[in-house]
Short mmCIF file of C-alpha atoms in Angstrom, two decimals:
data_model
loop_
_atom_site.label_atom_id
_atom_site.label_comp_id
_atom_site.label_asym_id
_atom_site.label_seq_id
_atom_site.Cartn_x
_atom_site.Cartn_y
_atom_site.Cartn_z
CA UNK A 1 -9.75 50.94 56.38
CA UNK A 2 -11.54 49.95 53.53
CA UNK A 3 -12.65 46.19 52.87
CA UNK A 4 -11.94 44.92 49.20
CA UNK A 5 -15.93 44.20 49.52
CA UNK A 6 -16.80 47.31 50.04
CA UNK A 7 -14.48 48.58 47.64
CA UNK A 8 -16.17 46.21 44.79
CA UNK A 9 -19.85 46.96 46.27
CA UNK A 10 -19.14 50.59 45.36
CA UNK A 11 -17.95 50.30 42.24
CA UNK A 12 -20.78 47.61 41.04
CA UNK A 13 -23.67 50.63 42.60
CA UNK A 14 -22.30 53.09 40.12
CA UNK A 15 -23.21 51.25 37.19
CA UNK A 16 -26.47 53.70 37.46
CA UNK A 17 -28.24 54.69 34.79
CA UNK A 18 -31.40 55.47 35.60
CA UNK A 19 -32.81 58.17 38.30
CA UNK A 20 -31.96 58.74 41.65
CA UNK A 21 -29.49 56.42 43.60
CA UNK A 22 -31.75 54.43 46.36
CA UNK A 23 -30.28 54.39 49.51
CA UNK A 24 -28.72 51.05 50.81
CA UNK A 25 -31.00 48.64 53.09
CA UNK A 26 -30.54 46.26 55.60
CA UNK A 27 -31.94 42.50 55.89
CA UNK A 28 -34.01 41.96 58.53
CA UNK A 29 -35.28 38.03 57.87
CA UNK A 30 -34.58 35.83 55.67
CA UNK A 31 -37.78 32.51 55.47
CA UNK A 32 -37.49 30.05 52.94
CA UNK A 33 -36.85 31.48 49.77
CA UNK A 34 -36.79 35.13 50.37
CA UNK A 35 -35.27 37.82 51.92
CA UNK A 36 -36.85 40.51 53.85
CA UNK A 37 -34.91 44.50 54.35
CA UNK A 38 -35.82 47.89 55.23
CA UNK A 39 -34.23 51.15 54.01
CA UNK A 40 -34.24 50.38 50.24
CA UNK A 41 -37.82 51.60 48.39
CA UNK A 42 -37.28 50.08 45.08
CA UNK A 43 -40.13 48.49 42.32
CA UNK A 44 -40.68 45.46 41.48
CA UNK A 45 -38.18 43.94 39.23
CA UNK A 46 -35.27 45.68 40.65
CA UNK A 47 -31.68 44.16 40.70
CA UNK A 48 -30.25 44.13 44.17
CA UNK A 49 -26.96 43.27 45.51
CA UNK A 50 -26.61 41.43 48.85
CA UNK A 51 -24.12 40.66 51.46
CA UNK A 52 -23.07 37.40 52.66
CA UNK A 53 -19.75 36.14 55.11
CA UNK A 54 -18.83 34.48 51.65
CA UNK A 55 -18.82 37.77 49.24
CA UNK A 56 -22.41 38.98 47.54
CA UNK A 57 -24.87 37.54 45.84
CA UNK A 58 -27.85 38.99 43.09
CA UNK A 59 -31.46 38.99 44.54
CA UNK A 60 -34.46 40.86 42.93
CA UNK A 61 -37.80 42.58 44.52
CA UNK A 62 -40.55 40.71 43.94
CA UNK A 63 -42.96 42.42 46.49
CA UNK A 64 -43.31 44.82 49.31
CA UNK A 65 -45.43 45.21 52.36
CA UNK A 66 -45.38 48.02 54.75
CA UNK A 67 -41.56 49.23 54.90
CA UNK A 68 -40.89 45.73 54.38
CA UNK A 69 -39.39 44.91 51.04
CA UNK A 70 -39.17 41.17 49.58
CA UNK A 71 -36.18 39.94 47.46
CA UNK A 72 -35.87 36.68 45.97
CA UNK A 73 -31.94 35.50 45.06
CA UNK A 74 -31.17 34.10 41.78
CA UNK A 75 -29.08 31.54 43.37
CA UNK A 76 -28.52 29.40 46.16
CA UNK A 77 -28.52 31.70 49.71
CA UNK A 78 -24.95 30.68 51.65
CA UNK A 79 -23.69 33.23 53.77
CA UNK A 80 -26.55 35.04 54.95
CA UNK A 81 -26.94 37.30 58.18
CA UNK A 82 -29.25 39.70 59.86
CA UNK A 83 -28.31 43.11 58.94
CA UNK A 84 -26.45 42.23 56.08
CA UNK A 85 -26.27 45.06 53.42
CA UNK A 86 -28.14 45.41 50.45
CA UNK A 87 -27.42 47.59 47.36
CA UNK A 88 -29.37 48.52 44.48
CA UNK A 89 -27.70 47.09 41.03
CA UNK A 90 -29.00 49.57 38.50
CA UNK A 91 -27.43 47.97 35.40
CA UNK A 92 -28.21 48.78 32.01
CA UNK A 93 -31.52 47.37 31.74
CA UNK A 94 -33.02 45.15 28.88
CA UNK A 95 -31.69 42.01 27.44
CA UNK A 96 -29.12 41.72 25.36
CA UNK A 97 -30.53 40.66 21.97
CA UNK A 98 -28.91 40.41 18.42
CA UNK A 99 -28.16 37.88 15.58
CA UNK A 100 -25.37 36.74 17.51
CA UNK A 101 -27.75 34.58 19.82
CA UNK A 102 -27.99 31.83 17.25
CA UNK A 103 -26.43 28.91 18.01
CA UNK A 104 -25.66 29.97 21.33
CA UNK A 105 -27.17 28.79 24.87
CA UNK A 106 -27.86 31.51 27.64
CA UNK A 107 -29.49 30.94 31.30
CA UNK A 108 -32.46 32.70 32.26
CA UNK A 109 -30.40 35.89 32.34
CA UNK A 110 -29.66 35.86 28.74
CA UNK A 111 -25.69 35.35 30.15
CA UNK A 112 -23.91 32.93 28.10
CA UNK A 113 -23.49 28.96 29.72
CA UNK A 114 -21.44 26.95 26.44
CA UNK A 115 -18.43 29.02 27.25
CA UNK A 116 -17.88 30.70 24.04
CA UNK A 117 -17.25 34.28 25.00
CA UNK A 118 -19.83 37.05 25.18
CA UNK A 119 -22.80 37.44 23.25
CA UNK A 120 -22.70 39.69 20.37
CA UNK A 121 -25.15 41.75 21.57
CA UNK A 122 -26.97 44.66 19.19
CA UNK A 123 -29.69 45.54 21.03
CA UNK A 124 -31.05 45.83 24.69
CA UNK A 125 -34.41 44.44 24.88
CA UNK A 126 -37.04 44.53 27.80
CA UNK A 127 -39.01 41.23 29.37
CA UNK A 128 -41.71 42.76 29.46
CA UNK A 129 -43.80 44.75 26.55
CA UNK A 130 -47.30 45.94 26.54
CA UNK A 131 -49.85 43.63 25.24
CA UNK A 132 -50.23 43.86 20.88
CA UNK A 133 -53.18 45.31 19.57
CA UNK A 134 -54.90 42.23 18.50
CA UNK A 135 -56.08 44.49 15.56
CA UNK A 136 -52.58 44.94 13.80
CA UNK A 137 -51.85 41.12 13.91
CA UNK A 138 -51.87 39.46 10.70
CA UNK A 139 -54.53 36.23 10.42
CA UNK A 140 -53.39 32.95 10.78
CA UNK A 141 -54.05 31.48 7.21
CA UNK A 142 -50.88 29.39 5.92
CA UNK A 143 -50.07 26.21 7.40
CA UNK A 144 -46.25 25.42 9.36
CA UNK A 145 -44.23 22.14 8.25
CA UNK A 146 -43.64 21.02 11.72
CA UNK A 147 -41.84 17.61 9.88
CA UNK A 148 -44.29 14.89 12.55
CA UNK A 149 -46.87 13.48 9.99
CA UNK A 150 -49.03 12.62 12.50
CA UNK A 151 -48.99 16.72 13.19
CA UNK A 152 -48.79 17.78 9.35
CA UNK A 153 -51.75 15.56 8.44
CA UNK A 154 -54.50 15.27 11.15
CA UNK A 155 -53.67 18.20 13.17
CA UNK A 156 -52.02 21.06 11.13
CA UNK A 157 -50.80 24.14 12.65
CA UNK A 158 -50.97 27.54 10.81
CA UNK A 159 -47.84 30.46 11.03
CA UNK A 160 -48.75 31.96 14.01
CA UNK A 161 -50.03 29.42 16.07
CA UNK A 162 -50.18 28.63 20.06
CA UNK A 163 -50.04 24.71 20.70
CA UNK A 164 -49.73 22.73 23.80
CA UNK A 165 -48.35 19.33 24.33
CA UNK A 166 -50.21 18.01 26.77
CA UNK A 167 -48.63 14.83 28.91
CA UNK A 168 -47.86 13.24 32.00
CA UNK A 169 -44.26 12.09 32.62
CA UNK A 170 -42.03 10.55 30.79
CA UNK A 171 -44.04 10.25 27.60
CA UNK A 172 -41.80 11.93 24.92
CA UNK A 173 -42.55 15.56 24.84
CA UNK A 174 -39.08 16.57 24.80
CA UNK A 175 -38.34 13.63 21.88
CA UNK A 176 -41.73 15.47 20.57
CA UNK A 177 -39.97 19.31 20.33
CA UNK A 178 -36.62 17.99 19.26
CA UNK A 179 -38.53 16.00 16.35
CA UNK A 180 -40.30 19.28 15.42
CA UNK A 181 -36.94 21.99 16.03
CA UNK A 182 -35.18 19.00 13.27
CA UNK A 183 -38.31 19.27 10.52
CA UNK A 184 -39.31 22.81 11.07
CA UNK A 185 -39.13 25.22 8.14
CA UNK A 186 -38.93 28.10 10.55
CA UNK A 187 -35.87 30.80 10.17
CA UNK A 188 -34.87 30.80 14.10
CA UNK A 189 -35.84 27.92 16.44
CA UNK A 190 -35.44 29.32 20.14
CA UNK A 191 -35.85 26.53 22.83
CA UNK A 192 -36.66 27.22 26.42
CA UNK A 193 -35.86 24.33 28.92
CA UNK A 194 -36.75 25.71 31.93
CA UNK A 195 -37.38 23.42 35.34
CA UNK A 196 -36.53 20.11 33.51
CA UNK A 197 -33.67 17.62 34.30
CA UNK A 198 -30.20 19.32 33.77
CA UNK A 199 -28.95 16.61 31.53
CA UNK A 200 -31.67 16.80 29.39
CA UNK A 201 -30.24 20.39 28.18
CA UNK A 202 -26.83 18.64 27.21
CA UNK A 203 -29.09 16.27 25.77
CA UNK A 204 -31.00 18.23 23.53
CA UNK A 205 -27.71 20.45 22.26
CA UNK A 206 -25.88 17.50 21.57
CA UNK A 207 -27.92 14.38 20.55
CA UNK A 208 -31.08 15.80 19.40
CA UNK A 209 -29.76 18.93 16.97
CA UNK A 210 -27.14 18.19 14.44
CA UNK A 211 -24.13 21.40 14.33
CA UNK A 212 -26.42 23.01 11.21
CA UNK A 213 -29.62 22.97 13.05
CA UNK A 214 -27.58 24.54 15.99
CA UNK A 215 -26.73 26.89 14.28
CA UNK A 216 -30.49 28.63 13.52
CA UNK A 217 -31.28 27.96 17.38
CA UNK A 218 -31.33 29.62 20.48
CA UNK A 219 -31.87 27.44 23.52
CA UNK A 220 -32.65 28.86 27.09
CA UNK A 221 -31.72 26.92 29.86
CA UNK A 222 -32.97 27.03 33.21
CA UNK A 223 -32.85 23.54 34.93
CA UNK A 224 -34.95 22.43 37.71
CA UNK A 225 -31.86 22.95 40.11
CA UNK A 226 -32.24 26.35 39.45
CA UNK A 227 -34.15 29.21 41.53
CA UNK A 228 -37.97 29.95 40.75
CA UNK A 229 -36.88 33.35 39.94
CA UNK A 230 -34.55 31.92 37.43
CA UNK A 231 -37.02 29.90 35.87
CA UNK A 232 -39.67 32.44 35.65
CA UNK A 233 -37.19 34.23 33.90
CA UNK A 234 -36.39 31.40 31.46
CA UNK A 235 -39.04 31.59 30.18
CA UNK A 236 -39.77 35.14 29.76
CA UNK A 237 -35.94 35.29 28.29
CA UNK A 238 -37.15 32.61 25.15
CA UNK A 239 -40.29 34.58 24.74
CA UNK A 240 -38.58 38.04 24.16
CA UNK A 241 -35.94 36.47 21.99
CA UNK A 242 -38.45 35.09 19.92
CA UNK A 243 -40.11 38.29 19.74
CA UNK A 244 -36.61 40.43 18.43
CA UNK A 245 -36.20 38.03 15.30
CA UNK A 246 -40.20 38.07 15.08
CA UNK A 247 -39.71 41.78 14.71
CA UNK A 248 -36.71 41.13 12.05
CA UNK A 249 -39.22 39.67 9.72
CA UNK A 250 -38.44 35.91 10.46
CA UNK A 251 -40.22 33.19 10.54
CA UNK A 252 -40.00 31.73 14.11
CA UNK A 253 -40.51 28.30 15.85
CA UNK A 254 -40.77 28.62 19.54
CA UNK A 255 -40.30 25.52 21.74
CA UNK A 256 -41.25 25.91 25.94
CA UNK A 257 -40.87 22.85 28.22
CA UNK A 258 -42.55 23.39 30.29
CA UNK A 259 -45.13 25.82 30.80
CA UNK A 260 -46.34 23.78 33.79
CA UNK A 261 -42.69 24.37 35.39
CA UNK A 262 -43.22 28.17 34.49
CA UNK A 263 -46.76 28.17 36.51
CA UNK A 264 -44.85 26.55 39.65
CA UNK A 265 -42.07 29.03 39.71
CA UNK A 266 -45.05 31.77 39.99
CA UNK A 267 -46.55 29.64 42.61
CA UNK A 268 -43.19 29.18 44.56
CA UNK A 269 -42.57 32.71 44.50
CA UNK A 270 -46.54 34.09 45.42
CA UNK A 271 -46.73 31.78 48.54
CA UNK A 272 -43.29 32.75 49.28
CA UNK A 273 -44.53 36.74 49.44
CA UNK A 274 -47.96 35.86 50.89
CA UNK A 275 -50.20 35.30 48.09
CA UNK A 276 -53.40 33.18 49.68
CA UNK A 277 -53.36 29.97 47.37
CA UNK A 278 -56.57 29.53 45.16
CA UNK A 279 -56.87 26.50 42.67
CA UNK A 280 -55.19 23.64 44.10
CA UNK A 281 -52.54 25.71 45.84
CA UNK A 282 -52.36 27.78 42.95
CA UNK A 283 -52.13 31.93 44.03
CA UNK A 284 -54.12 34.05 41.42
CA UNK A 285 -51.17 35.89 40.12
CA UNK A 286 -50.31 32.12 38.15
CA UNK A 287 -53.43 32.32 36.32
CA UNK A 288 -52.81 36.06 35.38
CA UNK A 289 -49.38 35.79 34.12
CA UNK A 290 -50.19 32.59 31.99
CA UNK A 291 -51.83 34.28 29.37
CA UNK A 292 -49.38 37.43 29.28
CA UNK A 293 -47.11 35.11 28.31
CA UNK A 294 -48.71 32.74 26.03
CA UNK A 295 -50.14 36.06 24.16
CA UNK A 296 -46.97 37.08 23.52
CA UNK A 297 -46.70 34.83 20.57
CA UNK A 298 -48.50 34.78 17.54
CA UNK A 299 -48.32 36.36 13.93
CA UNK A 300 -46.83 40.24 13.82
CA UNK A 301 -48.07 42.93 11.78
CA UNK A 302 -47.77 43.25 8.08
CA UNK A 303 -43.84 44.10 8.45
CA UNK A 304 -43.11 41.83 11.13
CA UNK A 305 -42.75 37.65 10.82
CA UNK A 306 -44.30 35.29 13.20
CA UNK A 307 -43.91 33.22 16.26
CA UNK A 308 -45.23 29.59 16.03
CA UNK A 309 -45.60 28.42 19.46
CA UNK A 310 -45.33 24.94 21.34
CA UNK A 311 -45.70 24.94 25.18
CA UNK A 312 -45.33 21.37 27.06
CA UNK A 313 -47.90 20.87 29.97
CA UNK A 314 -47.53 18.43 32.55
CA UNK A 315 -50.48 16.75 33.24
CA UNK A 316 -49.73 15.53 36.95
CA UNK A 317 -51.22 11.59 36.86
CA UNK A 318 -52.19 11.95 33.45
CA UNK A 319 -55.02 14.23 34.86
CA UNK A 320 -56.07 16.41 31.84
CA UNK A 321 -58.37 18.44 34.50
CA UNK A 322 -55.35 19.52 36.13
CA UNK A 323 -55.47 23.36 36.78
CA UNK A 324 -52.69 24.20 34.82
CA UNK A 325 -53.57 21.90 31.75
CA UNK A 326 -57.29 22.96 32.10
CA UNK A 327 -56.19 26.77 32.19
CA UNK A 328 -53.57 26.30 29.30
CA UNK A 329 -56.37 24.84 26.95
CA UNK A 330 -58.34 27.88 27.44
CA UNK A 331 -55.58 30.38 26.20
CA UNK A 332 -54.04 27.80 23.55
CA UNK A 333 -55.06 27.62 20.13
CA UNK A 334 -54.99 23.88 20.25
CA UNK A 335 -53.36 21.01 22.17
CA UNK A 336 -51.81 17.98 20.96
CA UNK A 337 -52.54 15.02 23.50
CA UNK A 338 -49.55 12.22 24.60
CA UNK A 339 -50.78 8.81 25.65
CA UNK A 340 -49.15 6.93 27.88
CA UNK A 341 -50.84 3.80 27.00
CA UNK A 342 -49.74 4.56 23.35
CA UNK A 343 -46.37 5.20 24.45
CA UNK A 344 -46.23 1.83 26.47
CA UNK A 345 -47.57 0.06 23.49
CA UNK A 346 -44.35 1.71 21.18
CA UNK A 347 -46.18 3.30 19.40
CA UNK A 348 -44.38 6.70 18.96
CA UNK A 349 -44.84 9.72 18.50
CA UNK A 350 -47.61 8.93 21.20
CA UNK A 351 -49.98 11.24 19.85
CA UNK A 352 -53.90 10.94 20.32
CA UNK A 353 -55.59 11.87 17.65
CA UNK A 354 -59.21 11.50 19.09
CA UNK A 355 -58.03 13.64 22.11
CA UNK A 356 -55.75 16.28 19.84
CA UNK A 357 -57.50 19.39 18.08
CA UNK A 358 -55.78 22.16 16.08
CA UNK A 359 -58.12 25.18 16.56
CA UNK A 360 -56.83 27.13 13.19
CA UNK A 361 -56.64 23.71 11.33
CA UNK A 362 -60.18 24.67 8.75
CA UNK A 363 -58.45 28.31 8.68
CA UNK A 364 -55.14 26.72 6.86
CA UNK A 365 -56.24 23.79 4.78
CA UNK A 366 -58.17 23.42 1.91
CA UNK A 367 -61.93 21.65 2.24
CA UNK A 368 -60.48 18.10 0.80
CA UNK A 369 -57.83 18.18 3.20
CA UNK A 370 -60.26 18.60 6.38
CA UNK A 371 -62.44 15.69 5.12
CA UNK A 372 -59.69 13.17 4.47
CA UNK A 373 -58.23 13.54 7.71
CA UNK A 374 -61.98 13.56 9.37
CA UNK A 375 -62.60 10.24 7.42
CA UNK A 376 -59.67 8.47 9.28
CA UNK A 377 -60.63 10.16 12.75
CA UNK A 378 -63.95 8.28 12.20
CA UNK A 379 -62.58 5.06 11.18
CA UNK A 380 -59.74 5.24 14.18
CA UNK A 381 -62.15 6.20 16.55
CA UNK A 382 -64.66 3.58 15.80
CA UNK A 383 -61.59 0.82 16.20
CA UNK A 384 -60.82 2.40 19.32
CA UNK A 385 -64.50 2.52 20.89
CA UNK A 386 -64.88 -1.32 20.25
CA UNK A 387 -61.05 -2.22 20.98
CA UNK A 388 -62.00 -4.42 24.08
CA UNK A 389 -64.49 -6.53 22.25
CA UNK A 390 -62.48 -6.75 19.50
CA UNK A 391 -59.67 -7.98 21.40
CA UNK A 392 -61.46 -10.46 23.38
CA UNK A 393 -63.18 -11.89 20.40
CA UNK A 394 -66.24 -11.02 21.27
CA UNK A 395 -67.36 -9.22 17.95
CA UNK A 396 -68.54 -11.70 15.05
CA UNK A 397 -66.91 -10.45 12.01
CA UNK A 398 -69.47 -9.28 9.37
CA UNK A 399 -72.08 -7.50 12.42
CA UNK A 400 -71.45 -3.96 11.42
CA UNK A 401 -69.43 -2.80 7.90
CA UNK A 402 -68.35 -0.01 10.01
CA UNK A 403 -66.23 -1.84 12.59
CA UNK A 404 -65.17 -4.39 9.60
CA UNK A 405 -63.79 -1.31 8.05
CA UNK A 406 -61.95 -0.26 11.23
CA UNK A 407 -60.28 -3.61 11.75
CA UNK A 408 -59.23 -3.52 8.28
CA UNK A 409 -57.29 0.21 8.54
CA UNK A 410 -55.89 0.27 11.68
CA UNK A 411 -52.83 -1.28 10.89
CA UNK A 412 -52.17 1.64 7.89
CA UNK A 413 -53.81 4.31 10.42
CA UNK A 414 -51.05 3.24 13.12
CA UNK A 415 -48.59 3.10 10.32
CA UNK A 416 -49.29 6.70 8.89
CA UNK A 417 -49.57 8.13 12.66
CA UNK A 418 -46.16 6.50 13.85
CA UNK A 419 -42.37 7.94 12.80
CA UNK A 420 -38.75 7.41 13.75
CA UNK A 421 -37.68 10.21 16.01
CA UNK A 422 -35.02 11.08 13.95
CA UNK A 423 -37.14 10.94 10.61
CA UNK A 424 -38.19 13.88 9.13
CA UNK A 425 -41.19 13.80 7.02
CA UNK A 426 -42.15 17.73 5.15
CA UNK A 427 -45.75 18.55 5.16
CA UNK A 428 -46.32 17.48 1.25
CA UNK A 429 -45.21 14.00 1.17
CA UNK A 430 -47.34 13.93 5.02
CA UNK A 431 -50.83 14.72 2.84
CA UNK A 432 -49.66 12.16 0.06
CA UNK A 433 -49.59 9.63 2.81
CA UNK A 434 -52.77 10.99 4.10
CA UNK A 435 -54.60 11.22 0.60
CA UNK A 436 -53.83 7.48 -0.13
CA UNK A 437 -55.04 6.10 2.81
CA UNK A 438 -57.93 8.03 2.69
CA UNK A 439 -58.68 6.61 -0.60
CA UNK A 440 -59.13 3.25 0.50
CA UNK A 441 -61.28 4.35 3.23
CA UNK A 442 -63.60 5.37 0.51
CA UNK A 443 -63.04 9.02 1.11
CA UNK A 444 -61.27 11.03 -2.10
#
């Protein structure tokens, strides 16, 4: 008699569309986080189908060894038992893509999580494309309203642009993004959450984006209770979303937190397949799949728009030599630094400017522009280098014009760095503020 499992089983494996049907395998181990069977040959990437006591659940391959082949769930394992069967799941591949993404929120999968139906899909597009010609790109040469004066002003991002936010915990890198998805002057905003708290996505949806700005953004959620696999994919999901309006001729604002979470889903899964750790318990295969991914972003050609790109980095104990951080600075085109002792002064956004350097920044302003803001990087780092005898007293006022100078702006400095983080202030009226205090700094 046939079981109403096997029944379903069947009818899920003929969802085939591509080549030859595999023939079913067995499990043979399951350690940790993946699961080991013989008798189905499938590539990398493949959708699988597995058994359990308590119905089936999805796994994927993720690597192969011998006649061994490795799958990793995308959920929690329950259920699981040696021999239990596994099925290919040849689905229509690609994700489902299409206008009718915005204002919606999707899992790593691309399937829907805010319950309002099925996405409107027009297209099927794939995770993974081959790298751009770096050739066809269009130069970065306009600068993007991010709305964060402190951004606009001192460290200005062009259309096109790859930026990390570089910070430990809790420091206000997600406060950060949301203050940038509000003041943008992109088309599309898509937001990838991936490996952060769970109530942070709620969060963000809810408290951070009022219902208009929901309704230009995409947001990818893949919480940290969530399997590696899922958040690799999270991320990868946001990236190729970005990439179909990119190809629509928008203008595009792409938000990660956190790239850091994306390396330790890579790392999770490598050690979990046998991948000898390198940097810091870091397998080779992180460090290889950081730039495929950050690359991804960037201007199009001449008919295509652009992605601007923000990816969050978690420095672990502030530690800006951390692997991760130290590799992400090589790829990015500039990082914007968080201070924690800012932050535990209130002084918010928490952004150090001495530390913080847009790359493209001389590419996307005019001359004047780069020596105002150079002028108050001077004066604000020359406060900050003689802070301790300043605060002790032990500097006689009058001993060097330089420092009198400093003492005098950094009040207005602080002023024109710091903003409420639900104020918006557009790029023009952020170089007004700059130009002015510039001016009596004896610059302009």
């Amino acid at each position: 008699m046939t079981s109403p499992w096997h029944t379903h089983f069947e009818s899920l494996s003929k969802q085939v569309t591509s080549p030859p049907v595999v023939a079913a395998g067995k499990l043979v181990r399951g350690i940790g986080l993946t699961l080991e069977a013989v008798g189905c040959q499938l590539p990398v990437g493949s959708q699988c189908l597995v058994q359990t006591i308590e119905g089936e659940i999805e796994a994927e391959v993720v690597g192969f060894g011998d006649d061994i082949t490795y799958l990793m769930p995308t959920e929690a394992v329950r259920g699981i038992v040696p021999g239990s069967r596994v099925m290919p799941l040849n689905r229509q591949s690609g994700l489902p893509v299409g206008m009718g993404l915005l204002g919606r929120v999707v899992d790593g999968n691309g399937q829907p999580l805010d319950g309002l139906g099925e996405i409107n899909a027009e297209a099927r597009a794939p995770t993974t494309r081959p790298p751009m010609n770096p050739l066809i790109r269009r130069p970065i040469n306009t600068p993007m309203d991010v709305g964060v004066r402190a951004i606009n002003a001192l460290n200005t991002v062009g259309v096109g642009q790859r930026m990390g936010l570089f910070a430990g915990s809790g420091v206000g890198k997600s406060v950060l993004l949301g203050m940038m998805t509000r003041g943008c002057e992109a088309d599309v905003v898509v937001v990838g959450l991936v490996g952060e708290r769970g109530r942070e996505v709620k969060e963000f949806i809810h408290e951070i984006l009022t219902e208009e700005e929901r309704q230009r953004a995409v947001v990818v959620a893949a919480p940290a209770d969530t399997s590696p696999l899922m958040r690799l994919k999270g991320c990868e999901t946001a990236v190729t979303i970005a990439e179909y309006f990119r190809d629509k001729g928008m203008k595009v604002l792409l938000l990660i937190d956190s790239l850091t979470r994306y390396a330790m889903a890579q790392r999770e899964i490598a050690l979990a397949v046998g991948e000898p750790p390198a940097t810091k318990g870091y397998p080779p295969s992180v460090f290889a799949r950081l730039p495929a991914l950050v690359e991804r972003a960037g201007n199009g050609s001449e008919r295509q728009g652009s992605i601007t790109a923000f990816y969050t980095v978690l420095t672990e104990g502030d530690d800006l030599q951390d692997p991760i951080a130290d590799a992400a600075r090589a790829i990015l085109d500039g990082h914007v630094v968080l201070s924690r002792t800012l932050a535990d002064s209130g002084h918010y956004p928490a952004i150090d400017i001495e530390a913080s350097i847009s790359r493209v920044m001389p590419m996307v302003v005019s001359e004047e522009h780069q020596l105002m803001a150079r002028r108050i990087r001077q004066v604000y780092s020359n406060y900050k280098q003689n802070q301790d005898l300043i605060s002790i007293g032990a500097y006689a006022k009058g001993s060097d014009p330089r420092i009198d100078l400093a003492i005098r702006a950094e009040p207005a400095i602080n002023a024109l760095l710091q903003q409420g983080m639900k104020q918006v202030i557009p790029y023009d009226e952020s170089l007004e503020g700059m130009a002015a205090l510039a001016k009596g700094l004896g610059q302009g």
